[in-house]
CSV table of C-alpha atoms in Angstrom, one decimal:
chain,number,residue,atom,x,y,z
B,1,UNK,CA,-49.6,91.5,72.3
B,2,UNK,CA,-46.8,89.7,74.0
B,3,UNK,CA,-46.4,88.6,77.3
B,4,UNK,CA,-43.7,89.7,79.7
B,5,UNK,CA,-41.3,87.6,81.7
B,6,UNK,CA,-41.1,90.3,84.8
B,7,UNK,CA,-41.9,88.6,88.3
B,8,UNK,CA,-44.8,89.2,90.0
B,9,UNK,CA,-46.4,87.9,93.0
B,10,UNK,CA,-48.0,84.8,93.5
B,11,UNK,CA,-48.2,83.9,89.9
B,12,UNK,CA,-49.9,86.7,88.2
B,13,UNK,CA,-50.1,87.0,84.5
B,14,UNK,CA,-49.8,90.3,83.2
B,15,UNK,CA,-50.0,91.7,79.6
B,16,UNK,CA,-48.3,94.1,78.1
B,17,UNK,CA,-49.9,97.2,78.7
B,18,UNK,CA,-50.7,96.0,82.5
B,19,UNK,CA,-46.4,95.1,82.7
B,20,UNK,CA,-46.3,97.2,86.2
B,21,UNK,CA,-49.6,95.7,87.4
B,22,UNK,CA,-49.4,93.3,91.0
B,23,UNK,CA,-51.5,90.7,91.7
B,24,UNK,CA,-52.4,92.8,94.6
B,25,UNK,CA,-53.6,95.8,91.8
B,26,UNK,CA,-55.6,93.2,90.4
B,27,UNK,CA,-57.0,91.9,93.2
B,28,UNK,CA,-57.9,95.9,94.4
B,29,UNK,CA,-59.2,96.3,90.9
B,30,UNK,CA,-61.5,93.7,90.6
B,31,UNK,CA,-63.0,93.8,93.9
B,32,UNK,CA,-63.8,97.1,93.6
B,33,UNK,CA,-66.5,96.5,91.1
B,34,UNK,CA,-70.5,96.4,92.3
B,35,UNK,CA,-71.2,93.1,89.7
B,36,UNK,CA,-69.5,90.9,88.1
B,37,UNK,CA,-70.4,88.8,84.8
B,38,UNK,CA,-69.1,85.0,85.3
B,39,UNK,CA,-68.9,83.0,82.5
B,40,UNK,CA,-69.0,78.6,83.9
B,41,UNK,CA,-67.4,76.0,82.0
B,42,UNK,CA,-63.4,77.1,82.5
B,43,UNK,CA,-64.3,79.4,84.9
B,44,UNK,CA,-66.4,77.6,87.6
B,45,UNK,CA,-65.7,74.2,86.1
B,46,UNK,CA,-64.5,71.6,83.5
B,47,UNK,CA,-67.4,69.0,83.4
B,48,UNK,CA,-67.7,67.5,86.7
B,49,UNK,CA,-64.7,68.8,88.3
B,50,UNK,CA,-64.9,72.1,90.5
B,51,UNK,CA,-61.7,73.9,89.5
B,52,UNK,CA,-59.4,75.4,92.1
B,53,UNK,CA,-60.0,78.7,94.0
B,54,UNK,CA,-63.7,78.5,93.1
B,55,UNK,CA,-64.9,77.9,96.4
B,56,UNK,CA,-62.9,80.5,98.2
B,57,UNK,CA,-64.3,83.4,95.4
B,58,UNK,CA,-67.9,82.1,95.4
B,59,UNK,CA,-67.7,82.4,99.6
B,60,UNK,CA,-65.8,85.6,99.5
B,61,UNK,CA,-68.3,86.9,96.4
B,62,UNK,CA,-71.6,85.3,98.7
B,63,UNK,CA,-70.2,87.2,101.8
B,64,UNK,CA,-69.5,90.9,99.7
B,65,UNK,CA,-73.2,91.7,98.8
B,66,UNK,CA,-72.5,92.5,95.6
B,67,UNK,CA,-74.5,91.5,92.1
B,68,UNK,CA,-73.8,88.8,89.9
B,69,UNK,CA,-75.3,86.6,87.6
B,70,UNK,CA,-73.7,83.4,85.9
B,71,UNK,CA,-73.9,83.5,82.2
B,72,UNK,CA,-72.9,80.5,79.8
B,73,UNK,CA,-72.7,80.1,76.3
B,74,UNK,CA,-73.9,76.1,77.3
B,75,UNK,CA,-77.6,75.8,75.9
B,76,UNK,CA,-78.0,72.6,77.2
B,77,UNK,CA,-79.1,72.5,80.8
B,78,UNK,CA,-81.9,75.0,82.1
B,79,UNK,CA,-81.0,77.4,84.9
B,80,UNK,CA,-82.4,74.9,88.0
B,81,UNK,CA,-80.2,72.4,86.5
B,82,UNK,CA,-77.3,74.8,86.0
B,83,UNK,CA,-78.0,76.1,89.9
B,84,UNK,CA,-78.3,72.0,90.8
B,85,UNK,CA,-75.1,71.1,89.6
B,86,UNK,CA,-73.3,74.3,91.2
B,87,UNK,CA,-74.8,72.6,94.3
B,88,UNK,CA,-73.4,69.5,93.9
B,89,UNK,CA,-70.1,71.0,93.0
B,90,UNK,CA,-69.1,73.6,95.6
B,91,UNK,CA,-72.0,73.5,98.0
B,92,UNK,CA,-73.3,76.7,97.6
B,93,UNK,CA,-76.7,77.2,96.5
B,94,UNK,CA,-77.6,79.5,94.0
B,95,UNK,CA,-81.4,80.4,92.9
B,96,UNK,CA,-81.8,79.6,89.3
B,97,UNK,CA,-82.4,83.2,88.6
B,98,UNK,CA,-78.7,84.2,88.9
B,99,UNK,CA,-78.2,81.9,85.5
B,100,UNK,CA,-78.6,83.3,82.3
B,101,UNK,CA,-78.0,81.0,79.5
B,102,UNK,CA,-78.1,81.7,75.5
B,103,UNK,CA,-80.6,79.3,75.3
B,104,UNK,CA,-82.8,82.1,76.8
B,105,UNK,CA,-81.5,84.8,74.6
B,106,UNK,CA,-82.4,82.5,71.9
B,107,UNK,CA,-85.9,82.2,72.8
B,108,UNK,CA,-86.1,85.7,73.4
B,109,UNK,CA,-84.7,86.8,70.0
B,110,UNK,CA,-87.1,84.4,68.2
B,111,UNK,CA,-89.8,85.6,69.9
B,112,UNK,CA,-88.3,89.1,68.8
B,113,UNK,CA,-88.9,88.0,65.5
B,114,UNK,CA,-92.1,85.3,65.3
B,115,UNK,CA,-94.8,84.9,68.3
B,116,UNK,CA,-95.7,80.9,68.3
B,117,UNK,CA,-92.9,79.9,66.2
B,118,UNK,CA,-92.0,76.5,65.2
B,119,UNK,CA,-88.7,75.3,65.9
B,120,UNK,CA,-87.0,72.0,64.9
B,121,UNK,CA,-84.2,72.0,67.7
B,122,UNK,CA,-81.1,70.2,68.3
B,123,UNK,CA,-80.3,70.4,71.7
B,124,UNK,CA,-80.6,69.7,75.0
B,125,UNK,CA,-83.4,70.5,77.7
B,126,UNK,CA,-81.8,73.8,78.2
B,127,UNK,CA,-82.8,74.9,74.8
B,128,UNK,CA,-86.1,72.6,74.3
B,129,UNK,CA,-87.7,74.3,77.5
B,130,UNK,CA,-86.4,78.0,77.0
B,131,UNK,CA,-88.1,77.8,73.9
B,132,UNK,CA,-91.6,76.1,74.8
B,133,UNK,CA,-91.3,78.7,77.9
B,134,UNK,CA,-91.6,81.4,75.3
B,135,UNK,CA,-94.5,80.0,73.3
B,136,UNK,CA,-92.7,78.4,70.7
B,137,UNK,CA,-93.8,74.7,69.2
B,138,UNK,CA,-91.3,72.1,69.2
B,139,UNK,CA,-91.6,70.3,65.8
B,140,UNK,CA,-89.9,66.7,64.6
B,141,UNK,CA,-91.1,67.0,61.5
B,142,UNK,CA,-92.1,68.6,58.4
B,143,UNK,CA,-91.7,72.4,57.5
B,144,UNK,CA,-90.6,75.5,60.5
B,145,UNK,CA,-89.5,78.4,60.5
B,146,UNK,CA,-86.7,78.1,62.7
B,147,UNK,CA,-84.1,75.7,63.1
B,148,UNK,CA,-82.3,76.1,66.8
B,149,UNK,CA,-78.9,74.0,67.2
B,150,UNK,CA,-76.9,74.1,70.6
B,151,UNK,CA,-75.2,71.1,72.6
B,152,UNK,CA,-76.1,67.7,72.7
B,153,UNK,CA,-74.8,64.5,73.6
B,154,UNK,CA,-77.5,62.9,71.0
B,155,UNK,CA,-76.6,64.9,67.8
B,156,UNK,CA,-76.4,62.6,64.6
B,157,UNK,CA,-76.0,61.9,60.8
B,158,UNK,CA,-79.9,61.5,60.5
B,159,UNK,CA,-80.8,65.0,62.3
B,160,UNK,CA,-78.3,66.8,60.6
B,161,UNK,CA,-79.8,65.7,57.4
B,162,UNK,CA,-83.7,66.3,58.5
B,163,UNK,CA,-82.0,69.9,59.8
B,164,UNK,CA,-80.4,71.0,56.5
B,165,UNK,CA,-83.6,69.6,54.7
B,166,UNK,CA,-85.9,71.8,56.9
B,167,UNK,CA,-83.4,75.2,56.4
B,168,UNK,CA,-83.1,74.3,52.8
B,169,UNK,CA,-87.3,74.5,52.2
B,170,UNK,CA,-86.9,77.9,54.4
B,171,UNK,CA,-86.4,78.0,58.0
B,172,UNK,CA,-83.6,80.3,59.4
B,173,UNK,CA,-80.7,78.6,60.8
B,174,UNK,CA,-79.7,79.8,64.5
B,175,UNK,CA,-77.0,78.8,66.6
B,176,UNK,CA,-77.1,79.1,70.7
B,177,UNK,CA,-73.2,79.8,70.6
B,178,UNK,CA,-70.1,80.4,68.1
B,179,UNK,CA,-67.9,78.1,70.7
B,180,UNK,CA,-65.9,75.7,68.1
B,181,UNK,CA,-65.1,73.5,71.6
B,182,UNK,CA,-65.0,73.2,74.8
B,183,UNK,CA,-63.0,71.5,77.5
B,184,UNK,CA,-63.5,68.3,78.6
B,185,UNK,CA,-60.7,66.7,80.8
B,186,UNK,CA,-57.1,67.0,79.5
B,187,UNK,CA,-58.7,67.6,75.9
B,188,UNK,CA,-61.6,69.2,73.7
B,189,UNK,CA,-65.2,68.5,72.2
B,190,UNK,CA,-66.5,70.3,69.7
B,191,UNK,CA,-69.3,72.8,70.6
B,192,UNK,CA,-72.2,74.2,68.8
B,193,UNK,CA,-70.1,76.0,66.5
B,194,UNK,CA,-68.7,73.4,65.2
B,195,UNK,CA,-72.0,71.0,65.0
B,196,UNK,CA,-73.7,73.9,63.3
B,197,UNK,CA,-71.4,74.0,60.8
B,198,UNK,CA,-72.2,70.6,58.4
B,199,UNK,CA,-75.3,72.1,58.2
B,200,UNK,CA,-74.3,75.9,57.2
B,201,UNK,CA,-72.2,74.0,53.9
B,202,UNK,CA,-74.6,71.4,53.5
B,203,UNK,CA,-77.4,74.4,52.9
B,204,UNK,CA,-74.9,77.4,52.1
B,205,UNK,CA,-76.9,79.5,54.7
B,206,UNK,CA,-75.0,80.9,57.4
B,207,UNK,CA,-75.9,80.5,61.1
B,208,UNK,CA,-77.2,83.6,63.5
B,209,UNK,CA,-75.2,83.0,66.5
B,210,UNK,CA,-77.1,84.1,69.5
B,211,UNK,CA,-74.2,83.6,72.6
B,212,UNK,CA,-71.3,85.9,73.5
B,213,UNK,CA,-69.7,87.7,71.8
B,214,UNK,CA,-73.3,88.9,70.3
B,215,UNK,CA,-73.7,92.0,71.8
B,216,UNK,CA,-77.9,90.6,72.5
B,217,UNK,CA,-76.8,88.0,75.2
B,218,UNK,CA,-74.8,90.7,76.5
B,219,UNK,CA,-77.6,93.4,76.7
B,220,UNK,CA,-79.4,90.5,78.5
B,221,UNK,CA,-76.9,90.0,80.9
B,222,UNK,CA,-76.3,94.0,81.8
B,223,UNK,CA,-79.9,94.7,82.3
B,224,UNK,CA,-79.8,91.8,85.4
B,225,UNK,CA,-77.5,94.7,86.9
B,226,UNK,CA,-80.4,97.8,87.9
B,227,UNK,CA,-78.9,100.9,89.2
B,228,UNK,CA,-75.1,99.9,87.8
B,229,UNK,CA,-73.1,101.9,85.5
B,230,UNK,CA,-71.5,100.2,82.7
B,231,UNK,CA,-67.8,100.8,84.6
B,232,UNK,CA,-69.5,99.0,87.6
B,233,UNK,CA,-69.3,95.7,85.7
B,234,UNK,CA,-66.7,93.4,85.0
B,235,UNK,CA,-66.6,90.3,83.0
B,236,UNK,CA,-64.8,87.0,83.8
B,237,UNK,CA,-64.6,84.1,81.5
B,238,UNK,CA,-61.8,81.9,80.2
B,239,UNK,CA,-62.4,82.8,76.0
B,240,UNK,CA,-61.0,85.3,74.1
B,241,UNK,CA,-63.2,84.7,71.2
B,242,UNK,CA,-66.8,85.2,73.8
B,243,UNK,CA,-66.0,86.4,76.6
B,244,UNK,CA,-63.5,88.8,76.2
B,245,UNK,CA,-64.1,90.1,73.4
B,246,UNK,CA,-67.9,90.2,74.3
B,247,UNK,CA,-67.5,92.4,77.4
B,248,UNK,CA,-65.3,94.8,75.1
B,249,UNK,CA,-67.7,95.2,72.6
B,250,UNK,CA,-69.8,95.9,75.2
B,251,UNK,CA,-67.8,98.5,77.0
B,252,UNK,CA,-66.7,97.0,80.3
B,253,UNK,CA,-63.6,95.5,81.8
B,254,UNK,CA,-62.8,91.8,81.2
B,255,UNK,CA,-60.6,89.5,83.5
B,256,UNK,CA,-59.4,86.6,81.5
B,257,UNK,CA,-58.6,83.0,83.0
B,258,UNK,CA,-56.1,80.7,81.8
B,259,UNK,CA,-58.2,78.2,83.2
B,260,UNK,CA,-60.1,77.4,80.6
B,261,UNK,CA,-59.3,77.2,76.5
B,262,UNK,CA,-57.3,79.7,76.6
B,263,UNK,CA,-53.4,79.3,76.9
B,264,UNK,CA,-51.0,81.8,77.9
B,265,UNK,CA,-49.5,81.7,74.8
B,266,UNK,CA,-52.9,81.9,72.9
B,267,UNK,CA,-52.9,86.0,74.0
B,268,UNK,CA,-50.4,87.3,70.6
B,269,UNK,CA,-52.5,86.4,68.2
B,270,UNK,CA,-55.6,88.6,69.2
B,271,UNK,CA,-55.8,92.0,68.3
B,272,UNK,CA,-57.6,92.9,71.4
B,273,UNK,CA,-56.7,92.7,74.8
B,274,UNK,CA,-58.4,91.9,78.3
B,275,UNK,CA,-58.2,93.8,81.2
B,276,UNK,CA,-56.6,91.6,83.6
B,277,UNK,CA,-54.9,88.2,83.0
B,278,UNK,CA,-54.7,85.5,86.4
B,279,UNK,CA,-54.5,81.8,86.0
B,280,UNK,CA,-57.7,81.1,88.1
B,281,UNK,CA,-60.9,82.5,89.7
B,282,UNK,CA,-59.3,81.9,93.3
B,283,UNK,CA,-56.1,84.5,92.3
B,284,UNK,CA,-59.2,87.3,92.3
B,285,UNK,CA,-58.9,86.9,96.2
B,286,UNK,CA,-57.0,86.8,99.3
């Protein structure tokens, strides 16, 4: 896909196959939908920062009495904290229900598969409590029968070891999300993807990946929507590899922010395409 050079109103970015489409169409387009899907980090925000034209979507969205539920690839914090820091960010409170995070589709697809399981986790409290909130046994040490990786500020040399030691006598590997990084600032960190991955060679067992683009977390995220069609739905995140490509596999339209890890001139080298294309959440309204 390439991106065209025609002028457009107030900034729009349009692809290819949308070449004709106004900021304006957009805006119609998007509104007219009954929920919405929001994805957080590059959407909402980049760490503590709230990013522009947030507040002005979350007021209009608050005001339009439709559905919608924030869902994050982010394992680490549990939906109070998620709905906390929203707070703190923008203001607007949020109940914790609206957040669904793939550290509770990672629960729920171990439960899926074990009752009681136990799961040596790397993560935050996101993950920990998702999956003592299903049943499951935290262990830190000796055999289980799962081992759950997501984000965390306190990963190290000696867990990764104890964690490919654990998968190597038998437990399945799982990651919360395929995310390689995320955005921090002017730069990147790696995500769980990436932490995931010493382990995957160090064992030659390759990861489940739980979060978007896996069709699960999606199904999750859909059935939060009663009474709405699939074409009701649209998704709005700031990856291509997740997001995007998530709520096409999933059959409903995705809006794609260049607020987030994806550049502008990122959008060539997929073989898929979004939807719609604006630079941030606030372009969605007047």
């Amino acid at each position: 896909m390439t991106t065209t050079n025609i002028k457009v109103p107030k900034q729009a970015v349009v692809p290819q196959h949308f070449e004709k489409t106004t900021i304006e169409d957009i805006r119609q387009n998007v509104q007219s939908k009954k929920g919405y899907i929001l994805d957080m980090d590059g959407v909402i925000y980049h760490g503590d920062h709230m990013l522009p034209g947030v507040d002005k979507f979350l007021g209009w969205l608050m005001n339009s009495g439709k559905k919608f539920i924030f869902l994050t690839n982010s394992s680490e914090r549990t939906p109070e904290q998620l709905s906390a820091k929203i707070h703190r960010l923008t203001g607007h409170t949020f109940s914790p229900k609206l957040f669904h995070t793939c550290a509770l589709s990672t629960a729920r697809f171990i439960s899926g598969q074990m009752s009681s399981a136990r799961v040596f986790v790397i993560g935050g409290d996101g993950l920990r409590t998702a999956l003592v909130d299903d049943g499951h046994v935290i262990v830190e040490e000796g055999d289980a029968d799962f081992v759950a990786v997501g984000e965390t500020p306190n990963y190290d040399f000696n867990r990764i070891i104890q964690a490919a030691e654990i998968v190597r006598r038998g437990a399945k590997l799982i990651g919360t999300n395929k995310d390689i990084r995320d955005r921090m600032g002017e730069g990147f960190i790696p995500s769980t993807g990436a932490l995931v991955t010493p382990i995957e060679l160090t064992c030659n067992q390759k990861a489940y990946f739980i979060g978007k683009p896996n069709p699960l977390i999606m199904s999750h995220a859909l059935k939060k929507f009663e009474g709405l069609s699939r074409s009701d739905v649209a998704i709005i995140g700031d990856n291509m590899d997740t997001d995007i490509v998530g709520g096409i596999e999933a059959e409903i339209e995705t809006v794609l922010l260049l607020s987030g890890v994806t550049a502008k001139e990122d959008l060539h080298r997929y073989a898929y395409r979004p939807t719609y294309v604006v630079k941030g959440l606030g372009d969605l309204v007047d």
